[in-house]
Amino acid sequence: MITSILLMSLTDDQNAIYVLFTIFLLIYLMTFLCNFLIILLVLTCAHLHTPMYFFLGNLAFLDMSYSSVTAPRMLFNFTTQDWSISFPECIAQMFFVIYFGVCEVFLLSSMSYDRYVAICRPLHYSQLMSWSTCTQLVSLVWSSALLLPTIFTLCLRRLTFCGPNFIHNFFCDLPHLFQISCTDTSLNALLLTVMGGVLSLLAFVTTLYSYLRICSTVLKIRTSDGKRKAFSTCTSHLTVVFIFYVSVTFTYFVPNTSNLLTLNQGVTVIYALITPLLNPLIYSLRSKDLKRPLSLSFSV
């Protein structure tokens, strides 16, 4: 049984290592700063005490957490040139990668429901999206997301890992652990495909249904200005949803063959490092409520 796992280095060129370390360090620091600022603004600005920004604050905390699972370890590996990780640390990293990914699936669906209620049922919005409802919904997101990584982690106990101990990724994730198992992983892979696929499909259908109803409602608005204002509250969320689902599809549901290895590596970097930075930037650039306090904070 192997006791450590060798992660894949993004490059073997010494000069490129320094460049990548600098780039990824800046990305991680910007990710942490931007998401922390959003959380701070949501907590301190009275005009942001609404369900939409309550969910956005949770998304910002989620992005900070997800990025912190992968980026610091990768930066440490760059500095030490040692890409090995102990097996327990690898399992722990895999658990939290899956957990925060599932949290984001649930949270994005909750945010789409919030936009549906705001646009399609505005007279009942304060009743349907009360603080009690929002708190319960977010609590359900964070707690129920534990189920999937727990099941996947427990199912790994039936597998034997005897080498080779090299995985084609810069962090530990479930599909890559299957590749270094010397026992049959078909049942685990089937469980991942079925449970992950069903979860993603249900969340996607929920989001799709919400936006179909939103489009139907917005198209009935007679003035172009009214349509523009209604759609402007949804474009940021739609952009984040699109980037997330495209990244997840390539990461978990596209075969990791040699022909697609470089593409999968690039998408994995986007999914693990770039997306947590893009989310706060997308929302802050599109939202006047966020841009105003952000500009004031930077001017000070």
Short mmCIF file of C-alpha atoms in Angstrom, two decimals:
data_model
loop_
_atom_site.label_atom_id
_atom_site.label_comp_id
_atom_site.label_asym_id
_atom_site.label_seq_id
_atom_site.Cartn_x
_atom_site.Cartn_y
_atom_site.Cartn_z
CA MET A 1 0.00 0.00 0.00
CA ILE A 2 1.35 3.40 -0.96
CA THR A 3 1.92 5.99 1.79
CA SER A 4 2.45 9.05 -0.38
CA ILE A 5 1.32 10.33 -3.77
CA LEU A 6 3.33 12.26 -6.33
CA LEU A 7 1.36 15.14 -7.82
CA MET A 8 2.00 16.38 -11.33
CA SER A 9 4.14 19.46 -11.76
CA LEU A 10 2.74 21.97 -14.24
CA THR A 11 6.21 22.44 -15.72
CA ASP A 12 9.76 21.16 -15.35
CA ASP A 13 11.37 24.34 -16.63
CA GLN A 14 13.05 26.18 -13.73
CA ASN A 15 12.40 29.67 -15.15
CA ALA A 16 8.78 28.82 -15.87
CA ILE A 17 8.38 27.60 -12.27
CA TYR A 18 9.25 31.07 -10.92
CA VAL A 19 6.85 32.70 -13.36
CA LEU A 20 4.00 30.31 -12.55
CA PHE A 21 4.62 30.66 -8.81
CA THR A 22 4.34 34.45 -9.08
CA ILE A 23 1.21 34.30 -11.25
CA PHE A 24 -0.61 31.77 -9.06
CA LEU A 25 0.41 33.57 -5.87
CA LEU A 26 -1.06 36.82 -7.21
CA ILE A 27 -4.21 34.98 -8.32
CA TYR A 28 -4.66 33.42 -4.89
CA LEU A 29 -4.06 36.70 -3.04
CA MET A 30 -6.49 38.53 -5.35
CA THR A 31 -9.04 35.75 -4.91
CA PHE A 32 -8.80 35.96 -1.14
CA LEU A 33 -8.88 39.79 -1.12
CA CYS A 34 -11.80 40.19 -3.56
CA ASN A 35 -13.97 37.60 -1.87
CA PHE A 36 -13.10 38.91 1.59
CA LEU A 37 -14.09 42.43 0.49
CA ILE A 38 -17.45 41.17 -0.75
CA ILE A 39 -18.10 39.40 2.55
CA LEU A 40 -17.10 42.53 4.47
CA LEU A 41 -19.35 44.76 2.36
CA VAL A 42 -22.31 42.40 2.67
CA LEU A 43 -21.89 42.40 6.46
CA THR A 44 -21.34 46.15 6.92
CA CYS A 45 -23.44 47.88 4.22
CA ALA A 46 -27.10 48.15 5.17
CA HIS A 47 -28.29 48.38 1.54
CA LEU A 48 -26.68 44.97 0.85
CA HIS A 49 -28.69 43.21 3.56
CA THR A 50 -30.89 41.45 1.02
CA PRO A 51 -31.30 37.75 0.13
CA MET A 52 -29.37 38.13 -3.14
CA TYR A 53 -26.29 39.55 -1.41
CA PHE A 54 -26.68 37.12 1.49
CA PHE A 55 -26.26 34.29 -1.03
CA LEU A 56 -23.43 36.19 -2.73
CA GLY A 57 -21.61 36.51 0.60
CA ASN A 58 -21.86 32.75 1.06
CA LEU A 59 -20.56 32.23 -2.49
CA ALA A 60 -17.60 34.50 -1.72
CA PHE A 61 -16.79 32.51 1.44
CA LEU A 62 -17.13 29.31 -0.59
CA ASP A 63 -14.71 30.57 -3.25
CA MET A 64 -12.18 31.57 -0.58
CA SER A 65 -12.44 28.13 0.98
CA TYR A 66 -12.20 26.18 -2.27
CA SER A 67 -9.19 28.15 -3.46
CA SER A 68 -7.49 27.62 -0.09
CA VAL A 69 -7.81 23.85 -0.45
CA THR A 70 -5.68 23.70 -3.61
CA ALA A 71 -3.65 26.90 -4.10
CA PRO A 72 -1.49 27.00 -0.91
CA ARG A 73 -0.40 23.39 -1.36
CA MET A 74 0.52 24.03 -4.99
CA LEU A 75 2.50 27.16 -4.05
CA PHE A 76 4.30 25.17 -1.34
CA ASN A 77 5.18 22.49 -3.90
CA PHE A 78 6.55 25.15 -6.24
CA THR A 79 8.87 26.53 -3.53
CA THR A 80 10.13 23.15 -2.28
CA GLN A 81 10.15 21.40 -5.68
CA ASP A 82 8.66 18.45 -3.81
CA TRP A 83 5.37 17.37 -5.37
CA SER A 84 4.68 14.50 -3.00
CA ILE A 85 1.75 14.49 -0.59
CA SER A 86 0.97 11.95 2.11
CA PHE A 87 -1.97 9.65 1.44
CA PRO A 88 -4.10 10.94 4.39
CA GLU A 89 -3.47 14.54 3.26
CA CYS A 90 -4.48 13.55 -0.27
CA ILE A 91 -7.75 12.02 0.94
CA ALA A 92 -8.49 15.11 3.04
CA GLN A 93 -7.83 17.41 0.09
CA MET A 94 -10.06 15.28 -2.14
CA PHE A 95 -12.85 15.38 0.47
CA PHE A 96 -12.90 19.18 0.67
CA VAL A 97 -12.55 19.63 -3.11
CA ILE A 98 -15.71 17.55 -3.58
CA TYR A 99 -17.48 19.15 -0.60
CA PHE A 100 -16.99 22.74 -1.76
CA GLY A 101 -17.85 21.75 -5.34
CA VAL A 102 -21.16 20.24 -4.21
CA CYS A 103 -21.82 23.30 -2.05
CA GLU A 104 -21.41 25.51 -5.10
CA VAL A 105 -23.85 23.39 -7.12
CA PHE A 106 -26.49 23.75 -4.40
CA LEU A 107 -25.76 27.42 -3.78
CA LEU A 108 -25.98 28.41 -7.45
CA SER A 109 -29.36 26.64 -7.66
CA SER A 110 -30.55 28.53 -4.58
CA MET A 111 -29.43 31.81 -6.15
CA SER A 112 -31.35 31.02 -9.34
CA TYR A 113 -34.47 30.36 -7.26
CA ASP A 114 -33.97 33.73 -5.55
CA ARG A 115 -33.85 35.47 -8.94
CA TYR A 116 -36.96 33.56 -10.05
CA VAL A 117 -38.94 34.70 -7.03
CA ALA A 118 -37.67 38.30 -7.34
CA ILE A 119 -38.73 38.64 -10.99
CA CYS A 120 -41.66 36.26 -11.36
CA ARG A 121 -43.30 36.71 -7.95
CA PRO A 122 -42.17 40.14 -6.74
CA LEU A 123 -45.25 40.73 -4.56
CA HIS A 124 -44.49 37.59 -2.56
CA TYR A 125 -40.71 38.04 -2.51
CA SER A 126 -40.39 39.27 1.08
CA GLN A 127 -42.57 36.39 2.25
CA LEU A 128 -40.98 33.60 0.20
CA MET A 129 -37.41 34.81 0.71
CA SER A 130 -37.58 35.87 4.34
CA TRP A 131 -34.41 35.87 6.42
CA SER A 132 -35.60 32.71 8.12
CA THR A 133 -36.05 30.97 4.76
CA CYS A 134 -32.68 32.16 3.44
CA THR A 135 -30.87 31.04 6.59
CA GLN A 136 -32.50 27.62 6.48
CA LEU A 137 -31.73 27.28 2.77
CA VAL A 138 -28.05 28.15 3.21
CA SER A 139 -27.77 25.88 6.26
CA LEU A 140 -29.22 23.06 4.17
CA VAL A 141 -26.68 23.76 1.42
CA TRP A 142 -23.67 23.57 3.75
CA SER A 143 -24.91 20.51 5.66
CA SER A 144 -26.38 18.37 2.86
CA ALA A 145 -23.25 18.83 0.72
CA LEU A 146 -21.37 16.69 3.28
CA LEU A 147 -23.22 13.57 2.16
CA LEU A 148 -21.56 13.08 -1.23
CA PRO A 149 -17.87 13.43 -0.24
CA THR A 150 -18.52 11.28 2.83
CA ILE A 151 -19.95 8.46 0.70
CA PHE A 152 -17.13 8.71 -1.84
CA THR A 153 -14.46 8.74 0.88
CA LEU A 154 -15.95 5.71 2.66
CA CYS A 155 -16.17 3.83 -0.65
CA LEU A 156 -12.43 4.34 -1.15
CA ARG A 157 -11.86 1.95 1.76
CA ARG A 158 -12.72 -0.99 -0.52
CA LEU A 159 -9.88 -0.04 -2.89
CA THR A 160 -6.21 -0.93 -2.61
CA PHE A 161 -3.59 1.57 -3.74
CA CYS A 162 -0.31 -0.18 -4.47
CA GLY A 163 1.24 2.05 -7.15
CA PRO A 164 2.32 3.64 -9.30
CA ASN A 165 1.74 6.62 -7.01
CA PHE A 166 1.78 9.38 -9.68
CA ILE A 167 -1.42 11.23 -10.63
CA HIS A 168 -1.89 13.59 -13.57
CA ASN A 169 -3.11 16.55 -11.55
CA PHE A 170 -1.67 19.21 -9.26
CA PHE A 171 -4.15 18.33 -6.48
CA CYS A 172 -5.88 15.16 -5.31
CA ASP A 173 -9.27 14.44 -6.82
CA LEU A 174 -11.40 11.32 -7.02
CA PRO A 175 -11.06 10.36 -10.74
CA HIS A 176 -7.27 10.59 -10.51
CA LEU A 177 -7.18 8.39 -7.40
CA PHE A 178 -9.08 5.72 -9.33
CA GLN A 179 -6.23 5.61 -11.85
CA ILE A 180 -3.65 4.55 -9.25
CA SER A 181 -5.77 1.82 -7.67
CA CYS A 182 -4.72 -1.79 -8.28
CA THR A 183 -8.25 -3.09 -7.60
CA ASP A 184 -11.37 -2.79 -9.71
CA THR A 185 -12.77 0.75 -9.51
CA SER A 186 -15.78 0.23 -11.79
CA LEU A 187 -18.27 0.35 -8.91
CA ASN A 188 -16.72 3.53 -7.50
CA ALA A 189 -16.62 5.12 -10.95
CA LEU A 190 -20.25 4.17 -11.53
CA LEU A 191 -21.20 5.68 -8.16
CA LEU A 192 -19.35 8.90 -9.04
CA THR A 193 -20.98 9.11 -12.47
CA VAL A 194 -24.51 8.32 -11.26
CA MET A 195 -24.55 10.37 -8.06
CA GLY A 196 -22.52 13.24 -9.49
CA GLY A 197 -24.48 13.19 -12.74
CA VAL A 198 -27.88 13.08 -11.03
CA LEU A 199 -26.90 15.87 -8.63
CA SER A 200 -25.55 18.08 -11.41
CA LEU A 201 -28.56 17.35 -13.62
CA LEU A 202 -31.09 18.19 -10.89
CA ALA A 203 -29.27 21.41 -10.05
CA PHE A 204 -28.98 22.32 -13.74
CA VAL A 205 -32.66 21.59 -14.38
CA THR A 206 -33.61 23.73 -11.37
CA THR A 207 -31.52 26.60 -12.70
CA LEU A 208 -32.78 26.12 -16.26
CA TYR A 209 -36.43 26.03 -15.15
CA SER A 210 -35.96 29.17 -13.06
CA TYR A 211 -34.48 31.09 -16.00
CA LEU A 212 -37.07 29.83 -18.48
CA ARG A 213 -39.75 31.23 -16.18
CA ILE A 214 -37.73 34.43 -15.79
CA CYS A 215 -37.41 34.82 -19.58
CA SER A 216 -41.13 34.19 -20.01
CA THR A 217 -41.93 36.87 -17.43
CA VAL A 218 -39.42 39.42 -18.74
CA LEU A 219 -40.65 39.07 -22.33
CA LYS A 220 -44.09 40.13 -21.15
CA ILE A 221 -42.70 43.45 -19.92
CA ARG A 222 -43.67 46.08 -22.44
CA THR A 223 -40.88 48.62 -21.99
CA SER A 224 -37.34 47.89 -23.15
CA ASP A 225 -35.96 49.64 -20.08
CA GLY A 226 -37.95 47.31 -17.83
CA LYS A 227 -36.64 44.26 -19.69
CA ARG A 228 -33.08 45.52 -19.44
CA LYS A 229 -33.32 46.11 -15.69
CA ALA A 230 -34.86 42.67 -15.13
CA PHE A 231 -32.19 40.87 -17.16
CA SER A 232 -29.36 42.91 -15.60
CA THR A 233 -30.04 41.29 -12.22
CA CYS A 234 -29.51 37.83 -13.76
CA THR A 235 -26.58 38.18 -16.17
CA SER A 236 -23.90 37.93 -13.46
CA HIS A 237 -25.40 34.75 -12.04
CA LEU A 238 -25.85 33.22 -15.51
CA THR A 239 -22.20 33.93 -16.37
CA VAL A 240 -20.99 32.29 -13.15
CA VAL A 241 -23.27 29.27 -13.73
CA PHE A 242 -22.00 28.84 -17.31
CA ILE A 243 -18.32 28.95 -16.31
CA PHE A 244 -18.91 26.56 -13.41
CA TYR A 245 -20.82 23.89 -15.34
CA VAL A 246 -18.44 23.95 -18.31
CA SER A 247 -15.47 23.50 -15.95
CA VAL A 248 -17.17 20.70 -13.98
CA THR A 249 -18.14 18.87 -17.17
CA PHE A 250 -14.56 18.83 -18.47
CA THR A 251 -13.10 18.00 -15.05
CA TYR A 252 -15.36 15.08 -14.10
CA PHE A 253 -17.24 13.84 -17.16
CA VAL A 254 -14.73 14.09 -20.03
CA PRO A 255 -12.38 11.06 -20.20
CA ASN A 256 -8.86 11.92 -19.06
CA THR A 257 -7.15 10.42 -22.13
CA SER A 258 -3.67 11.30 -23.37
CA ASN A 259 -5.16 13.27 -26.27
CA LEU A 260 -7.16 15.47 -23.91
CA LEU A 261 -4.62 15.63 -21.08
CA THR A 262 -3.40 19.17 -21.81
CA LEU A 263 -6.96 20.44 -22.26
CA ASN A 264 -8.10 18.81 -19.01
CA GLN A 265 -5.13 20.30 -17.16
CA GLY A 266 -5.98 23.77 -18.43
CA VAL A 267 -9.65 23.42 -17.49
CA THR A 268 -8.68 22.09 -14.05
CA VAL A 269 -6.53 25.18 -13.43
CA ILE A 270 -9.47 27.39 -14.46
CA TYR A 271 -11.88 25.44 -12.26
CA ALA A 272 -9.63 25.35 -9.19
CA LEU A 273 -7.85 28.72 -9.35
CA ILE A 274 -9.38 31.11 -11.88
CA THR A 275 -13.12 30.61 -11.26
CA PRO A 276 -12.97 31.59 -7.54
CA LEU A 277 -11.38 34.86 -8.69
CA LEU A 278 -13.77 35.45 -11.60
CA ASN A 279 -16.93 35.09 -9.50
CA PRO A 280 -16.41 38.20 -7.32
CA LEU A 281 -15.11 40.19 -10.30
CA ILE A 282 -18.18 39.32 -12.39
CA TYR A 283 -20.60 40.30 -9.65
CA SER A 284 -18.77 43.47 -8.62
CA LEU A 285 -18.46 44.72 -12.20
CA ARG A 286 -22.15 44.10 -12.93
CA SER A 287 -23.64 45.33 -9.65
CA LYS A 288 -23.93 49.05 -8.97
CA ASP A 289 -24.71 48.25 -5.33
CA LEU A 290 -21.28 46.63 -5.00
CA LYS A 291 -19.30 48.97 -7.25
CA ARG A 292 -20.19 52.05 -5.19
CA PRO A 293 -18.88 50.86 -1.79
CA LEU A 294 -15.93 49.12 -3.48
CA SER A 295 -14.84 52.36 -5.18
CA LEU A 296 -15.19 54.23 -1.88
CA SER A 297 -13.12 51.64 0.00
CA PHE A 298 -10.30 51.74 -2.58
CA SER A 299 -10.33 55.56 -2.74
CA VAL A 300 -9.81 55.67 1.03
#
